[in-house]
Amino acid sequence: MPITITEEFIQSLASSKGDVLEAETLPPECYTDANFYEFEKEALFTHDWLCVGREEWVKEPGDYFTTSTVNEPIVVARNRKGELKAMSSVCQHRAMLVAEGSGNARGFVCPYHHWSYSLDGDLVGAPAMNKTCEFDRKANGLPNFKVEVWEGFIFINFDQNAAPLAPRLTHVQEAISGYDLANAEGPRPDPAPRLMWNWKVMFENNNDGYHASRLHHGPLHDFVPSEQASFPDAPKGAAGYLRFNGTLHPDASFNPTQKAVLPVFPGLSDEARNRMTFANIPPSLSLVMTSDMVIYLIIRPDSPETHYMDTGVLVAPGAMADEAYEHKMEMIMNSTSHIIAQDWHVDEMVQLGLRSRFAKRGRYSWQEGAQAQFNEWLVDRYLAEWDRRDPSAVGAAVAAE
């Protein structure tokens, strides 16, 4: 049965914050419960920046693509002025979606009753509505969202009052600046699979240094030992965090040679070429970065125990022009597919375990430092959301003023 979210439950989450050697894992209900998922949607996804894609997917005026997260259908377009726009793709008449897939268009026409919208979301046509009382065309445009581009990634925010994203990612941007991701190249990802586990299980696995030398033991991963994981401190209020993992040789890469086979990103320092870098901007973007390739993971929940994940790759400018590019990439992806299969099997089994009456709040190893940073980000937002909706907290705040 769904839990009742109480003051006691929310306050208990604070024990997941702080030093990784003192913290404990979040309660299993945070990964399985329908009521908590609804609370979490408001706490995180309504007010935080969500990655939805790459800027190169909408290069020209009229280019658009569609996506969704937490069951909100979204269309991203470049208008005639060259500006990026993100908006709901839900027609304001009878909720039909006005756009599907991707392409280039002069605007969006609802196929149901032919209400038409500009690339900015303005309602420009509504057939046979002239007799409808007090119908205001200007009040029936597609709801627009805030948009920000960071390192070539498009982020949206449902909250029009949200603070900018980039100033809170300075430490992450400095750590990955050698990749120059805004100018990196890569194909559009294939359609995302629906994965049968909670989105946080996925986000945690992406950043878990503890399991790497154990689950992935063998020639495809042993050059990235868990013992060489490190977790730089994130500034207070940061919107992201990092994990570094030293490698046994420079320019290590996930393929049978264990070394980069694609061109190395030219701006990387010697320090960056002797490690793998994991950059995380919760709740939606994880980056796995080697010297010759970046794998990006865009996570999009759709229920308490399922999510979609767009998986793409970025390479150095010019790398895709190599006649052998496809063959080299095939070699890399054959190796990474083995690692991904191991991860996904574990993720599915973790979700099954989290449903058990015997699942409990566990303790962390020092090699799970990224989980403590993720918890810090999460719990701060859970507590803030509880304060927003708790009348006693509101009353106390007013009295203090």
mmCIF file of C-alpha atoms in Angstrom:
data_model
loop_
_atom_site.group_PDB
_atom_site.id
_atom_site.type_symbol
_atom_site.label_atom_id
_atom_site.label_comp_id
_atom_site.label_asym_id
_atom_site.label_seq_id
_atom_site.Cartn_x
_atom_site.Cartn_y
_atom_site.Cartn_z
ATOM 1 C CA MET A 1 0.000 0.000 0.000
ATOM 2 C CA PRO A 2 1.236 3.563 -0.676
ATOM 3 C CA ILE A 3 2.750 5.193 2.373
ATOM 4 C CA THR A 4 1.436 8.342 4.035
ATOM 5 C CA ILE A 5 4.127 10.988 3.863
ATOM 6 C CA THR A 6 4.557 12.483 7.311
ATOM 7 C CA GLU A 7 6.819 14.993 9.021
ATOM 8 C CA GLU A 8 8.628 12.091 10.692
ATOM 9 C CA PHE A 9 9.297 10.343 7.386
ATOM 10 C CA ILE A 10 10.605 13.474 5.673
ATOM 11 C CA GLN A 11 12.841 14.415 8.582
ATOM 12 C CA SER A 12 14.241 10.864 8.674
ATOM 13 C CA LEU A 13 15.753 11.458 5.231
ATOM 14 C CA ALA A 14 18.321 13.814 6.746
ATOM 15 C CA SER A 15 20.372 10.818 7.899
ATOM 16 C CA SER A 16 21.221 10.170 4.229
ATOM 17 C CA LYS A 17 23.085 13.483 4.041
ATOM 18 C CA GLY A 18 26.578 14.301 5.190
ATOM 19 C CA ASP A 19 29.771 12.299 5.382
ATOM 20 C CA VAL A 20 29.542 9.085 3.361
ATOM 21 C CA LEU A 21 30.990 7.075 6.254
ATOM 22 C CA GLU A 22 28.197 8.242 8.553
ATOM 23 C CA ALA A 23 25.243 8.438 6.164
ATOM 24 C CA GLU A 24 22.711 5.731 5.390
ATOM 25 C CA THR A 25 20.807 4.994 2.219
ATOM 26 C CA LEU A 26 17.392 6.465 1.498
ATOM 27 C CA PRO A 27 14.368 4.413 2.640
ATOM 28 C CA PRO A 28 13.244 1.796 0.087
ATOM 29 C CA GLU A 29 9.902 3.613 -0.232
ATOM 30 C CA CYS A 30 11.707 6.480 -1.956
ATOM 31 C CA TYR A 31 12.233 4.130 -4.912
ATOM 32 C CA THR A 32 8.909 2.306 -5.020
ATOM 33 C CA ASP A 33 6.059 4.289 -3.500
ATOM 34 C CA ALA A 34 3.455 6.073 -5.637
ATOM 35 C CA ASN A 35 2.749 8.791 -3.070
ATOM 36 C CA PHE A 36 6.427 9.555 -2.630
ATOM 37 C CA TYR A 37 6.859 9.748 -6.397
ATOM 38 C CA GLU A 38 4.125 12.401 -6.588
ATOM 39 C CA PHE A 39 5.822 14.312 -3.756
ATOM 40 C CA GLU A 40 9.171 13.969 -5.524
ATOM 41 C CA LYS A 41 7.833 15.258 -8.827
ATOM 42 C CA GLU A 42 6.903 18.513 -7.133
ATOM 43 C CA ALA A 43 10.068 18.649 -5.004
ATOM 44 C CA LEU A 44 12.489 18.081 -7.894
ATOM 45 C CA PHE A 45 11.061 18.074 -11.371
ATOM 46 C CA THR A 46 8.748 21.072 -11.070
ATOM 47 C CA HIS A 47 11.488 23.437 -9.908
ATOM 48 C CA ASP A 48 14.833 22.092 -11.185
ATOM 49 C CA TRP A 49 16.542 22.274 -14.566
ATOM 50 C CA LEU A 50 15.869 19.202 -16.707
ATOM 51 C CA CYS A 51 18.024 18.161 -19.641
ATOM 52 C CA VAL A 52 15.953 17.370 -22.724
ATOM 53 C CA GLY A 53 18.495 17.111 -25.560
ATOM 54 C CA ARG A 54 21.319 18.698 -27.534
ATOM 55 C CA GLU A 55 21.288 22.078 -29.251
ATOM 56 C CA GLU A 56 22.457 20.599 -32.561
ATOM 57 C CA TRP A 57 19.149 18.735 -32.813
ATOM 58 C CA VAL A 58 17.511 22.079 -33.638
ATOM 59 C CA LYS A 59 20.065 23.917 -35.765
ATOM 60 C CA GLU A 60 17.811 25.725 -38.244
ATOM 61 C CA PRO A 61 14.676 27.871 -37.860
ATOM 62 C CA GLY A 62 11.680 25.536 -37.804
ATOM 63 C CA ASP A 63 13.646 22.549 -36.482
ATOM 64 C CA TYR A 64 11.921 20.832 -33.579
ATOM 65 C CA PHE A 65 11.962 17.663 -31.510
ATOM 66 C CA THR A 66 9.628 16.203 -28.919
ATOM 67 C CA THR A 67 10.282 14.443 -25.649
ATOM 68 C CA SER A 68 8.645 13.939 -22.253
ATOM 69 C CA THR A 69 9.543 13.708 -18.602
ATOM 70 C CA VAL A 70 7.373 12.973 -15.554
ATOM 71 C CA ASN A 71 4.542 12.457 -18.065
ATOM 72 C CA GLU A 72 4.759 16.004 -19.427
ATOM 73 C CA PRO A 73 4.901 16.070 -23.264
ATOM 74 C CA ILE A 74 7.393 18.698 -24.449
ATOM 75 C CA VAL A 75 8.305 20.205 -27.812
ATOM 76 C CA VAL A 76 11.559 22.112 -28.333
ATOM 77 C CA ALA A 77 11.823 24.329 -31.413
ATOM 78 C CA ARG A 78 13.956 27.042 -32.975
ATOM 79 C CA ASN A 79 11.778 29.959 -33.984
ATOM 80 C CA ARG A 80 12.147 32.241 -37.009
ATOM 81 C CA LYS A 81 14.403 34.583 -35.037
ATOM 82 C CA GLY A 82 16.758 31.690 -34.263
ATOM 83 C CA GLU A 83 15.725 31.538 -30.609
ATOM 84 C CA LEU A 84 15.242 28.278 -28.726
ATOM 85 C CA LYS A 85 11.744 27.719 -27.406
ATOM 86 C CA ALA A 86 10.460 24.918 -25.177
ATOM 87 C CA MET A 87 6.772 24.442 -24.531
ATOM 88 C CA SER A 88 4.080 21.954 -23.709
ATOM 89 C CA SER A 89 2.961 20.025 -26.772
ATOM 90 C CA VAL A 90 -0.556 19.666 -25.331
ATOM 91 C CA CYS A 91 -3.222 21.461 -27.362
ATOM 92 C CA GLN A 92 -5.115 23.898 -25.163
ATOM 93 C CA HIS A 93 -8.431 22.816 -26.668
ATOM 94 C CA ARG A 94 -8.886 19.094 -25.959
ATOM 95 C CA ALA A 95 -5.358 17.993 -24.912
ATOM 96 C CA MET A 96 -4.338 16.345 -28.191
ATOM 97 C CA LEU A 97 -0.577 16.472 -28.782
ATOM 98 C CA VAL A 98 0.284 19.036 -31.446
ATOM 99 C CA ALA A 99 3.694 17.547 -32.287
ATOM 100 C CA GLU A 100 5.304 14.132 -32.442
ATOM 101 C CA GLY A 101 8.804 12.977 -33.333
ATOM 102 C CA SER A 102 11.087 15.599 -34.870
ATOM 103 C CA GLY A 103 11.483 17.549 -38.077
ATOM 104 C CA ASN A 104 11.152 21.043 -39.522
ATOM 105 C CA ALA A 105 7.878 22.948 -39.511
ATOM 106 C CA ARG A 106 6.418 26.440 -39.958
ATOM 107 C CA GLY A 107 4.357 25.882 -36.813
ATOM 108 C CA PHE A 108 2.308 23.202 -35.086
ATOM 109 C CA VAL A 109 -1.193 22.148 -36.083
ATOM 110 C CA CYS A 110 -3.302 19.964 -33.818
ATOM 111 C CA PRO A 111 -4.445 17.109 -36.075
ATOM 112 C CA TYR A 112 -7.685 16.716 -34.120
ATOM 113 C CA HIS A 113 -9.451 20.060 -34.638
ATOM 114 C CA HIS A 114 -6.719 22.035 -36.443
ATOM 115 C CA TRP A 115 -5.934 24.609 -33.816
ATOM 116 C CA SER A 116 -2.599 25.998 -34.997
ATOM 117 C CA TYR A 117 0.332 27.402 -33.041
ATOM 118 C CA SER A 118 3.454 29.344 -33.998
ATOM 119 C CA LEU A 119 6.974 28.145 -33.242
ATOM 120 C CA ASP A 120 6.759 30.380 -30.151
ATOM 121 C CA GLY A 121 3.615 28.576 -28.982
ATOM 122 C CA ASP A 122 1.188 31.407 -29.766
ATOM 123 C CA LEU A 123 -2.280 30.309 -30.876
ATOM 124 C CA VAL A 124 -2.624 31.661 -34.417
ATOM 125 C CA GLY A 125 -5.658 29.746 -35.656
ATOM 126 C CA ALA A 126 -8.766 28.248 -34.030
ATOM 127 C CA PRO A 127 -11.446 27.266 -36.580
ATOM 128 C CA ALA A 128 -15.104 27.923 -35.793
ATOM 129 C CA MET A 129 -14.410 29.523 -32.415
ATOM 130 C CA ASN A 130 -15.900 32.894 -33.389
ATOM 131 C CA LYS A 131 -19.211 32.157 -31.626
ATOM 132 C CA THR A 132 -17.641 30.936 -28.386
ATOM 133 C CA CYS A 133 -18.288 33.347 -25.548
ATOM 134 C CA GLU A 134 -15.320 35.399 -24.346
ATOM 135 C CA PHE A 135 -12.808 33.217 -26.149
ATOM 136 C CA ASP A 136 -9.364 34.838 -25.856
ATOM 137 C CA ARG A 137 -6.896 33.522 -28.401
ATOM 138 C CA LYS A 138 -3.957 35.135 -26.583
ATOM 139 C CA ALA A 139 -4.799 33.209 -23.394
ATOM 140 C CA ASN A 140 -4.715 29.843 -25.157
ATOM 141 C CA GLY A 141 -1.135 29.536 -26.355
ATOM 142 C CA LEU A 142 1.045 26.565 -25.517
ATOM 143 C CA PRO A 143 2.583 26.984 -22.029
ATOM 144 C CA ASN A 144 6.233 28.026 -22.413
ATOM 145 C CA PHE A 145 9.117 26.887 -20.211
ATOM 146 C CA LYS A 146 12.400 28.525 -19.284
ATOM 147 C CA VAL A 147 15.307 27.403 -21.483
ATOM 148 C CA GLU A 148 19.050 27.394 -20.874
ATOM 149 C CA VAL A 149 21.881 25.857 -22.884
ATOM 150 C CA TRP A 150 24.877 24.515 -20.965
ATOM 151 C CA GLU A 151 27.804 22.887 -22.806
ATOM 152 C CA GLY A 152 25.549 22.244 -25.808
ATOM 153 C CA PHE A 153 22.841 20.546 -23.710
ATOM 154 C CA ILE A 154 19.344 22.038 -23.656
ATOM 155 C CA PHE A 155 17.777 22.361 -20.211
ATOM 156 C CA ILE A 156 14.219 23.421 -19.437
ATOM 157 C CA ASN A 157 12.524 24.486 -16.236
ATOM 158 C CA PHE A 158 8.777 24.449 -15.536
ATOM 159 C CA ASP A 159 9.333 27.096 -12.858
ATOM 160 C CA GLN A 160 9.460 30.566 -14.427
ATOM 161 C CA ASN A 161 11.126 31.932 -11.282
ATOM 162 C CA ALA A 162 13.966 29.391 -11.251
ATOM 163 C CA ALA A 163 17.506 30.710 -10.766
ATOM 164 C CA PRO A 164 19.902 30.267 -13.729
ATOM 165 C CA LEU A 165 21.676 26.929 -13.978
ATOM 166 C CA ALA A 166 25.166 27.764 -15.255
ATOM 167 C CA PRO A 167 26.385 29.818 -12.246
ATOM 168 C CA ARG A 168 25.805 26.765 -10.047
ATOM 169 C CA LEU A 169 27.830 24.483 -12.331
ATOM 170 C CA THR A 170 31.086 26.450 -12.397
ATOM 171 C CA HIS A 171 33.097 23.704 -10.676
ATOM 172 C CA VAL A 172 31.739 21.036 -13.037
ATOM 173 C CA GLN A 173 32.381 23.193 -16.108
ATOM 174 C CA GLU A 174 35.969 23.839 -15.017
ATOM 175 C CA ALA A 175 36.611 20.109 -14.544
ATOM 176 C CA ILE A 176 35.335 19.186 -18.020
ATOM 177 C CA SER A 177 36.325 22.299 -19.987
ATOM 178 C CA GLY A 178 38.925 20.372 -21.999
ATOM 179 C CA TYR A 179 36.157 18.449 -23.729
ATOM 180 C CA ASP A 180 34.571 21.610 -25.187
ATOM 181 C CA LEU A 181 31.258 19.770 -25.281
ATOM 182 C CA ALA A 182 29.440 22.648 -26.945
ATOM 183 C CA ASN A 183 31.419 21.867 -30.111
ATOM 184 C CA ALA A 184 31.621 18.086 -29.775
ATOM 185 C CA GLU A 185 29.956 15.900 -32.393
ATOM 186 C CA GLY A 186 27.624 12.950 -32.169
ATOM 187 C CA PRO A 187 24.607 11.322 -33.795
ATOM 188 C CA ARG A 188 21.085 11.716 -32.462
ATOM 189 C CA PRO A 189 20.377 8.861 -29.997
ATOM 190 C CA ASP A 190 18.137 5.971 -30.957
ATOM 191 C CA PRO A 191 14.660 5.883 -29.386
ATOM 192 C CA ALA A 192 14.956 5.417 -25.642
ATOM 193 C CA PRO A 193 13.977 2.125 -24.002
ATOM 194 C CA ARG A 194 11.630 2.061 -21.035
ATOM 195 C CA LEU A 195 13.628 0.748 -18.083
ATOM 196 C CA MET A 196 11.881 -1.093 -15.281
ATOM 197 C CA TRP A 197 13.458 0.515 -12.239
ATOM 198 C CA ASN A 198 13.271 3.819 -10.391
ATOM 199 C CA TRP A 199 15.173 6.700 -11.960
ATOM 200 C CA LYS A 200 17.340 7.132 -8.832
ATOM 201 C CA VAL A 201 18.557 3.527 -9.089
ATOM 202 C CA MET A 202 19.787 4.443 -12.563
ATOM 203 C CA PHE A 203 21.365 7.709 -11.448
ATOM 204 C CA GLU A 204 23.113 6.017 -8.535
ATOM 205 C CA ASN A 205 24.477 3.208 -10.682
ATOM 206 C CA ASN A 206 25.884 5.701 -13.186
ATOM 207 C CA ASN A 207 27.966 7.236 -10.405
ATOM 208 C CA ASP A 208 28.879 4.253 -8.266
ATOM 209 C CA GLY A 209 32.626 3.706 -8.060
ATOM 210 C CA TYR A 210 32.207 0.852 -5.556
ATOM 211 C CA HIS A 211 30.810 -1.771 -7.935
ATOM 212 C CA ALA A 212 33.129 -1.154 -10.897
ATOM 213 C CA SER A 213 35.973 -3.500 -9.976
ATOM 214 C CA ARG A 214 33.530 -6.141 -8.762
ATOM 215 C CA LEU A 215 30.564 -6.348 -11.100
ATOM 216 C CA HIS A 216 32.661 -5.454 -14.175
ATOM 217 C CA HIS A 217 35.788 -7.423 -13.250
ATOM 218 C CA GLY A 218 37.633 -8.423 -16.431
ATOM 219 C CA PRO A 219 39.672 -6.992 -19.317
ATOM 220 C CA LEU A 220 36.984 -4.525 -20.391
ATOM 221 C CA HIS A 221 37.056 -2.619 -17.090
ATOM 222 C CA ASP A 222 39.999 -3.577 -14.879
ATOM 223 C CA PHE A 223 42.028 -0.564 -16.058
ATOM 224 C CA VAL A 224 39.621 1.664 -14.053
ATOM 225 C CA PRO A 225 40.028 0.274 -10.509
ATOM 226 C CA SER A 226 37.569 1.290 -7.814
ATOM 227 C CA GLU A 227 40.495 2.004 -5.470
ATOM 228 C CA GLN A 228 41.376 5.019 -7.622
ATOM 229 C CA ALA A 229 37.964 6.688 -7.250
ATOM 230 C CA SER A 230 37.816 10.187 -5.785
ATOM 231 C CA PHE A 231 34.969 12.582 -5.109
ATOM 232 C CA PRO A 232 35.696 16.329 -5.220
ATOM 233 C CA ASP A 233 33.649 18.401 -2.822
ATOM 234 C CA ALA A 234 30.833 20.335 -4.462
ATOM 235 C CA PRO A 235 30.297 23.973 -3.409
ATOM 236 C CA LYS A 236 27.297 24.753 -1.257
ATOM 237 C CA GLY A 237 24.215 25.079 -3.432
ATOM 238 C CA ALA A 238 25.867 23.507 -6.469
ATOM 239 C CA ALA A 239 23.627 22.059 -9.159
ATOM 240 C CA GLY A 240 25.964 19.155 -9.934
ATOM 241 C CA TYR A 241 28.825 17.041 -8.655
ATOM 242 C CA LEU A 242 31.788 15.005 -9.925
ATOM 243 C CA ARG A 243 33.469 11.635 -9.605
ATOM 244 C CA PHE A 244 37.003 11.064 -10.848
ATOM 245 C CA ASN A 245 38.462 7.596 -11.365
ATOM 246 C CA GLY A 246 42.149 7.201 -12.065
ATOM 247 C CA THR A 247 43.183 4.765 -14.807
ATOM 248 C CA LEU A 248 46.178 2.437 -15.020
ATOM 249 C CA HIS A 249 47.411 4.124 -18.194
ATOM 250 C CA PRO A 250 46.731 7.360 -20.090
ATOM 251 C CA ASP A 251 43.862 7.634 -22.571
ATOM 252 C CA ALA A 252 42.081 4.536 -21.321
ATOM 253 C CA SER A 253 38.928 3.626 -23.202
ATOM 254 C CA PHE A 254 36.254 0.954 -23.157
ATOM 255 C CA ASN A 255 37.361 -1.358 -25.952
ATOM 256 C CA PRO A 256 39.484 -4.532 -26.191
ATOM 257 C CA THR A 257 42.719 -2.523 -26.624
ATOM 258 C CA GLN A 258 41.907 -0.583 -23.401
ATOM 259 C CA LYS A 259 43.232 2.554 -25.154
ATOM 260 C CA ALA A 260 41.682 5.381 -27.134
ATOM 261 C CA VAL A 261 40.991 4.455 -30.753
ATOM 262 C CA LEU A 262 39.203 7.688 -31.665
ATOM 263 C CA PRO A 263 40.926 11.102 -31.646
ATOM 264 C CA VAL A 264 41.560 12.373 -28.128
ATOM 265 C CA PHE A 265 39.702 15.571 -27.252
ATOM 266 C CA PRO A 266 42.418 18.153 -28.000
ATOM 267 C CA GLY A 267 41.842 20.384 -24.976
ATOM 268 C CA LEU A 268 42.396 17.703 -22.318
ATOM 269 C CA SER A 269 45.150 18.152 -19.748
ATOM 270 C CA ASP A 270 47.531 15.328 -18.832
ATOM 271 C CA GLU A 271 45.618 14.989 -15.556
ATOM 272 C CA ALA A 272 42.308 14.539 -17.391
ATOM 273 C CA ARG A 273 43.868 11.995 -19.772
ATOM 274 C CA ASN A 274 44.909 9.833 -16.825
ATOM 275 C CA ARG A 275 41.430 9.451 -15.404
ATOM 276 C CA MET A 276 37.810 8.983 -16.311
ATOM 277 C CA THR A 277 35.500 11.793 -15.329
ATOM 278 C CA PHE A 278 31.872 11.381 -14.303
ATOM 279 C CA ALA A 279 29.860 14.621 -14.260
ATOM 280 C CA ASN A 280 26.333 14.685 -12.901
ATOM 281 C CA ILE A 281 23.595 17.297 -13.127
ATOM 282 C CA PRO A 282 20.626 15.744 -11.303
ATOM 283 C CA PRO A 283 17.899 14.877 -11.766
ATOM 284 C CA SER A 284 18.362 14.306 -15.489
ATOM 285 C CA LEU A 285 21.921 14.262 -16.891
ATOM 286 C CA SER A 286 24.950 12.023 -16.317
ATOM 287 C CA LEU A 287 28.191 12.180 -18.331
ATOM 288 C CA VAL A 288 30.716 9.338 -18.584
ATOM 289 C CA MET A 289 33.895 10.819 -20.035
ATOM 290 C CA THR A 290 36.971 9.091 -21.460
ATOM 291 C CA SER A 291 39.761 10.688 -23.486
ATOM 292 C CA ASP A 292 38.157 9.860 -26.825
ATOM 293 C CA MET A 293 34.418 9.681 -26.131
ATOM 294 C CA VAL A 294 31.679 11.046 -23.897
ATOM 295 C CA ILE A 295 28.562 9.014 -23.170
ATOM 296 C CA TYR A 296 25.630 11.141 -22.049
ATOM 297 C CA LEU A 297 22.571 9.774 -20.298
ATOM 298 C CA ILE A 298 19.349 11.809 -20.185
ATOM 299 C CA ILE A 299 17.011 10.306 -17.595
ATOM 300 C CA ARG A 300 13.241 10.828 -17.881
ATOM 301 C CA PRO A 301 10.986 9.240 -15.220
ATOM 302 C CA ASP A 302 7.416 8.280 -16.048
ATOM 303 C CA SER A 303 6.306 6.355 -12.940
ATOM 304 C CA PRO A 304 7.596 5.399 -9.476
ATOM 305 C CA GLU A 305 9.380 2.331 -10.846
ATOM 306 C CA THR A 306 10.072 3.089 -14.508
ATOM 307 C CA HIS A 307 11.884 5.640 -16.618
ATOM 308 C CA TYR A 308 13.224 6.309 -20.086
ATOM 309 C CA MET A 309 16.874 7.068 -20.778
ATOM 310 C CA ASP A 310 18.278 8.718 -23.908
ATOM 311 C CA THR A 311 21.835 7.422 -24.400
ATOM 312 C CA GLY A 312 24.076 9.390 -26.755
ATOM 313 C CA VAL A 313 27.770 9.742 -27.560
ATOM 314 C CA LEU A 314 29.951 12.756 -28.295
ATOM 315 C CA VAL A 315 33.383 12.722 -29.934
ATOM 316 C CA ALA A 316 36.045 15.297 -30.787
ATOM 317 C CA PRO A 317 35.363 17.576 -33.780
ATOM 318 C CA GLY A 318 36.365 15.813 -37.001
ATOM 319 C CA ALA A 319 36.370 12.321 -35.499
ATOM 320 C CA MET A 320 33.290 11.269 -37.443
ATOM 321 C CA ALA A 321 34.992 12.134 -40.757
ATOM 322 C CA ASP A 322 37.452 9.233 -40.363
ATOM 323 C CA GLU A 323 36.631 6.470 -42.882
ATOM 324 C CA ALA A 324 37.127 3.928 -40.100
ATOM 325 C CA TYR A 325 34.937 5.817 -37.607
ATOM 326 C CA GLU A 326 31.991 3.415 -37.772
ATOM 327 C CA HIS A 327 34.262 0.380 -37.329
ATOM 328 C CA LYS A 328 36.056 1.947 -34.368
ATOM 329 C CA MET A 329 32.777 2.975 -32.789
ATOM 330 C CA GLU A 330 31.399 -0.525 -33.289
ATOM 331 C CA MET A 331 34.393 -1.912 -31.389
ATOM 332 C CA ILE A 332 33.789 0.512 -28.518
ATOM 333 C CA MET A 333 30.037 -0.089 -28.363
ATOM 334 C CA ASN A 334 30.450 -3.877 -28.423
ATOM 335 C CA SER A 335 32.529 -3.540 -25.264
ATOM 336 C CA THR A 336 30.298 -1.024 -23.543
ATOM 337 C CA SER A 337 27.224 -3.140 -24.320
ATOM 338 C CA HIS A 338 28.646 -5.917 -22.128
ATOM 339 C CA ILE A 339 29.143 -3.453 -19.268
ATOM 340 C CA ILE A 340 25.698 -1.893 -19.751
ATOM 341 C CA ALA A 341 24.055 -5.339 -19.742
ATOM 342 C CA GLN A 342 25.682 -6.090 -16.395
ATOM 343 C CA ASP A 343 24.517 -2.761 -14.967
ATOM 344 C CA TRP A 344 20.969 -3.078 -16.221
ATOM 345 C CA HIS A 345 20.573 -6.595 -14.842
ATOM 346 C CA VAL A 346 21.747 -5.372 -11.439
ATOM 347 C CA ASP A 347 19.455 -2.335 -11.588
ATOM 348 C CA GLU A 348 16.455 -4.547 -12.297
ATOM 349 C CA MET A 349 17.335 -6.870 -9.432
ATOM 350 C CA VAL A 350 17.888 -3.914 -7.069
ATOM 351 C CA GLN A 351 14.375 -2.688 -7.866
ATOM 352 C CA LEU A 352 12.981 -6.110 -7.026
ATOM 353 C CA GLY A 353 14.888 -6.065 -3.748
ATOM 354 C CA LEU A 354 13.644 -2.595 -2.853
ATOM 355 C CA ARG A 355 10.067 -3.926 -2.903
ATOM 356 C CA SER A 356 10.872 -6.547 -0.281
ATOM 357 C CA ARG A 357 9.709 -6.233 3.322
ATOM 358 C CA PHE A 358 13.295 -7.100 4.252
ATOM 359 C CA ALA A 359 14.868 -4.175 2.395
ATOM 360 C CA LYS A 360 16.353 -1.709 4.866
ATOM 361 C CA ARG A 361 18.425 1.454 4.952
ATOM 362 C CA GLY A 362 22.019 0.404 4.338
ATOM 363 C CA ARG A 363 25.450 1.939 4.954
ATOM 364 C CA TYR A 364 28.020 3.201 2.445
ATOM 365 C CA SER A 365 31.629 2.429 1.542
ATOM 366 C CA TRP A 366 34.058 5.303 0.993
ATOM 367 C CA GLN A 367 33.977 4.292 -2.685
ATOM 368 C CA GLU A 368 30.341 5.468 -2.822
ATOM 369 C CA GLY A 369 31.127 9.129 -2.224
ATOM 370 C CA ALA A 370 29.026 10.192 -5.206
ATOM 371 C CA GLN A 371 25.944 8.684 -3.572
ATOM 372 C CA ALA A 372 26.348 10.916 -0.536
ATOM 373 C CA GLN A 373 26.601 13.955 -2.815
ATOM 374 C CA PHE A 374 23.477 12.846 -4.684
ATOM 375 C CA ASN A 375 21.658 12.405 -1.373
ATOM 376 C CA GLU A 376 22.725 15.893 -0.299
ATOM 377 C CA TRP A 377 21.165 17.304 -3.464
ATOM 378 C CA LEU A 378 17.995 15.224 -3.088
ATOM 379 C CA VAL A 379 17.294 15.649 0.617
ATOM 380 C CA ASP A 380 17.729 19.416 0.567
ATOM 381 C CA ARG A 381 14.963 19.562 -2.024
ATOM 382 C CA TYR A 382 12.731 17.092 -0.212
ATOM 383 C CA LEU A 383 12.971 19.147 2.969
ATOM 384 C CA ALA A 384 12.328 22.393 1.089
ATOM 385 C CA GLU A 385 9.233 20.943 -0.557
ATOM 386 C CA TRP A 386 7.900 19.746 2.789
ATOM 387 C CA ASP A 387 8.397 23.236 4.198
ATOM 388 C CA ARG A 388 6.553 24.716 1.223
ATOM 389 C CA ARG A 389 3.481 22.599 1.862
ATOM 390 C CA ASP A 390 3.598 22.263 5.676
ATOM 391 C CA PRO A 391 1.346 24.932 7.265
ATOM 392 C CA SER A 392 3.197 24.806 10.608
ATOM 393 C CA ALA A 393 6.522 25.514 8.879
ATOM 394 C CA VAL A 394 4.985 28.418 7.005
ATOM 395 C CA GLY A 395 3.511 29.800 10.206
ATOM 396 C CA ALA A 396 6.833 29.509 12.005
ATOM 397 C CA ALA A 397 8.599 31.338 9.185
ATOM 398 C CA VAL A 398 6.071 34.198 9.328
ATOM 399 C CA ALA A 399 6.402 34.431 13.111
ATOM 400 C CA ALA A 400 10.202 34.576 12.826
ATOM 401 C CA GLU A 401 9.937 37.553 10.486
#
